């Protein structure tokens, strides 16, 4: 019997992980004080914000010590206050083109029946709006969510959602090749592990396309007729899985490979996240493919059947999914 060494050094732990643009859980910020000025957040329009609070008596939006948790998306103890006549706090991020995802959670207690938009994603300035979000009351206990592209008409979800409950909102903005064909889609309370849903809860291509690269967002509160509640777990990425945050911190997928059963045709993979569908490949050190298959991984230990490997030497295990996530690790068999 060959002796198997469990080690295992990183050859190319190329965890692009869906190309995260930025992730913000607000966990490290001071609660009870304004968000503007903490981290990269600001109400200054030159820094991604939408302006200071408006009204004769107003205060800027505070960081709250109430958090959010969502399965396979993230968790944090803090959130951002949402209310009328606050400041419009936002931030800049690395300019993006093509398809970009925007995710955050909300818990809302009330909204207007004729709402103003309360969340904006923009390109290049505080006035070039890529898309907006609206929250509209339907009944005393429910609301619908609207989206609009540029200055186009607002499209609302068919389904309504309950006040005073946590909801995850994921927006997908697709910058396409035409001059008026960009598409905005919204997914409400999706099952993260299942990937991008086949059908969005609402989509629209009506309106003007964003000009230039998308590089900022803000929660618009320096007006009235916007929802009251809180928001948090904010994430921007180039893919669905790139949005994922961890518990109180950003957490990428992690794997522990146990090689002791490889001669018997079993690779043990301990995963900290669920993967419904991933590709597993095992290569020899010269790049020759030894095994290739589609696998699913549960959170914790997984027994994966592979072609038994009896020869000593170096091997590379590679795991990828249908986003840009890629994990590579070297194992040694002696």
CSV table of C-alpha atoms in Angstrom, one decimal, residues 196-331:
chain,number,residue,atom,x,y,z
A,196,UNK,CA,-29.3,32.4,-11.0
A,197,UNK,CA,-33.0,31.6,-11.3
A,198,UNK,CA,-34.3,30.8,-14.7
A,199,UNK,CA,-36.9,33.6,-14.5
A,200,UNK,CA,-36.5,36.9,-12.7
A,201,UNK,CA,-39.2,38.3,-10.5
A,202,UNK,CA,-39.2,41.4,-12.7
A,203,UNK,CA,-37.2,42.6,-15.7
A,204,UNK,CA,-37.1,45.6,-17.9
A,205,UNK,CA,-35.3,46.9,-20.9
A,206,UNK,CA,-37.4,50.0,-21.3
A,207,UNK,CA,-35.5,53.3,-20.9
A,208,UNK,CA,-32.1,54.7,-21.7
A,209,UNK,CA,-29.0,52.6,-21.4
A,210,UNK,CA,-26.2,53.6,-19.0
A,211,UNK,CA,-23.5,55.6,-20.6
A,212,UNK,CA,-20.0,54.7,-19.6
A,213,UNK,CA,-18.9,52.3,-16.9
A,214,UNK,CA,-21.0,51.6,-13.8
A,215,UNK,CA,-19.0,52.8,-10.8
A,216,UNK,CA,-21.3,53.9,-7.9
A,217,UNK,CA,-24.4,53.2,-5.9
A,218,UNK,CA,-26.4,55.0,-3.1
A,219,UNK,CA,-29.4,54.5,-0.9
A,220,UNK,CA,-31.6,57.6,-1.8
A,221,UNK,CA,-33.1,59.0,1.4
A,222,UNK,CA,-32.8,62.7,1.0
A,223,UNK,CA,-36.5,62.9,-0.1
A,224,UNK,CA,-39.9,61.7,1.0
A,225,UNK,CA,-42.1,58.8,0.0
A,226,UNK,CA,-39.4,56.2,0.4
A,227,UNK,CA,-39.5,53.0,2.5
A,228,UNK,CA,-38.8,52.9,6.3
A,229,UNK,CA,-36.7,50.1,7.7
A,230,UNK,CA,-33.1,49.0,7.2
A,231,UNK,CA,-30.7,47.5,4.7
A,232,UNK,CA,-27.4,45.6,4.9
A,233,UNK,CA,-25.1,42.9,3.5
A,234,UNK,CA,-24.4,44.9,0.4
A,235,UNK,CA,-22.4,43.2,-2.4
A,236,UNK,CA,-21.4,43.9,-6.0
A,237,UNK,CA,-19.9,41.2,-8.2
A,238,UNK,CA,-19.4,40.0,-11.7
A,239,UNK,CA,-21.2,36.7,-11.0
A,240,UNK,CA,-23.9,35.2,-8.8
A,241,UNK,CA,-21.5,33.4,-6.4
A,242,UNK,CA,-19.2,36.5,-6.3
A,243,UNK,CA,-21.9,38.2,-4.2
A,244,UNK,CA,-21.6,35.8,-1.3
A,245,UNK,CA,-20.5,37.2,2.0
A,246,UNK,CA,-19.6,35.2,5.1
A,247,UNK,CA,-20.7,35.4,8.7
A,248,UNK,CA,-19.6,38.8,10.0
A,249,UNK,CA,-16.9,38.9,7.4
A,250,UNK,CA,-16.3,38.1,3.8
A,251,UNK,CA,-16.0,34.3,3.5
A,252,UNK,CA,-14.9,32.6,0.3
A,253,UNK,CA,-15.4,28.9,-0.4
A,254,UNK,CA,-12.8,26.8,1.4
A,255,UNK,CA,-12.0,23.1,0.9
A,256,UNK,CA,-10.0,20.6,2.9
A,257,UNK,CA,-9.0,17.6,0.7
A,258,UNK,CA,-8.3,14.3,2.5
A,259,UNK,CA,-6.3,12.0,0.3
A,260,UNK,CA,-6.0,8.8,2.4
A,261,UNK,CA,-8.7,7.0,0.5
A,262,UNK,CA,-7.6,8.0,-3.0
A,263,UNK,CA,-6.0,4.5,-3.8
A,264,UNK,CA,-9.5,3.1,-3.0
A,265,UNK,CA,-11.2,5.5,-5.4
A,266,UNK,CA,-12.5,8.0,-2.9
A,267,UNK,CA,-11.6,11.7,-2.5
A,268,UNK,CA,-12.9,13.3,0.7
A,269,UNK,CA,-13.7,17.0,0.3
A,270,UNK,CA,-14.8,19.1,3.3
A,271,UNK,CA,-16.5,22.2,2.0
A,272,UNK,CA,-17.7,25.3,3.9
A,273,UNK,CA,-20.5,26.0,1.3
A,274,UNK,CA,-23.0,24.2,-0.8
A,275,UNK,CA,-22.3,23.6,-4.5
A,276,UNK,CA,-25.2,22.2,-6.4
A,277,UNK,CA,-23.1,21.6,-9.5
A,278,UNK,CA,-19.3,21.8,-9.9
A,279,UNK,CA,-16.7,20.3,-12.2
A,280,UNK,CA,-13.9,18.2,-10.6
A,281,UNK,CA,-10.7,17.4,-12.5
A,282,UNK,CA,-7.6,15.6,-11.4
A,283,UNK,CA,-4.4,16.1,-13.3
A,284,UNK,CA,-0.9,14.5,-13.2
A,285,UNK,CA,1.9,16.9,-12.6
A,286,UNK,CA,2.6,17.0,-16.4
A,287,UNK,CA,-0.9,18.1,-17.1
A,288,UNK,CA,-2.4,14.8,-18.2
A,289,UNK,CA,-6.0,14.5,-17.2
A,290,UNK,CA,-6.6,11.5,-14.9
A,291,UNK,CA,-10.3,12.0,-13.9
A,292,UNK,CA,-13.1,14.5,-14.8
A,293,UNK,CA,-16.7,14.6,-13.5
A,294,UNK,CA,-19.5,16.7,-12.4
A,295,UNK,CA,-20.1,16.7,-8.6
A,296,UNK,CA,-22.3,18.3,-6.0
A,297,UNK,CA,-21.0,19.3,-2.6
A,298,UNK,CA,-22.8,19.7,0.7
A,299,UNK,CA,-21.7,21.8,3.5
A,300,UNK,CA,-19.3,19.6,5.6
A,301,UNK,CA,-17.7,16.3,4.4
A,302,UNK,CA,-18.3,14.8,1.0
A,303,UNK,CA,-17.2,11.4,-0.4
A,304,UNK,CA,-16.5,11.7,-4.1
A,305,UNK,CA,-15.9,8.6,-6.2
A,306,UNK,CA,-12.8,8.9,-8.4
A,307,UNK,CA,-10.5,6.8,-10.5
A,308,UNK,CA,-8.2,5.1,-8.0
A,309,UNK,CA,-4.6,6.5,-8.1
A,310,UNK,CA,-1.9,4.0,-7.2
A,311,UNK,CA,1.2,5.7,-8.6
A,312,UNK,CA,3.3,8.0,-6.3
A,313,UNK,CA,3.9,11.6,-7.3
A,314,UNK,CA,2.3,15.0,-7.5
A,315,UNK,CA,-1.3,15.5,-8.6
A,316,UNK,CA,-3.5,18.6,-9.0
A,317,UNK,CA,-7.1,18.7,-7.9
A,318,UNK,CA,-9.2,21.4,-9.6
A,319,UNK,CA,-12.8,22.4,-8.7
A,320,UNK,CA,-14.7,24.9,-10.9
A,321,UNK,CA,-18.4,26.0,-11.2
A,322,UNK,CA,-20.4,27.7,-13.9
A,323,UNK,CA,-19.2,31.1,-12.7
A,324,UNK,CA,-15.6,32.3,-12.6
A,325,UNK,CA,-14.9,30.4,-9.4
A,326,UNK,CA,-11.8,28.2,-9.6
A,327,UNK,CA,-9.9,26.2,-6.9
A,328,UNK,CA,-6.7,24.3,-7.5
A,329,UNK,CA,-4.7,22.4,-5.0
A,330,UNK,CA,-1.7,20.1,-5.2
A,331,UNK,CA,-1.6,16.7,-3.5
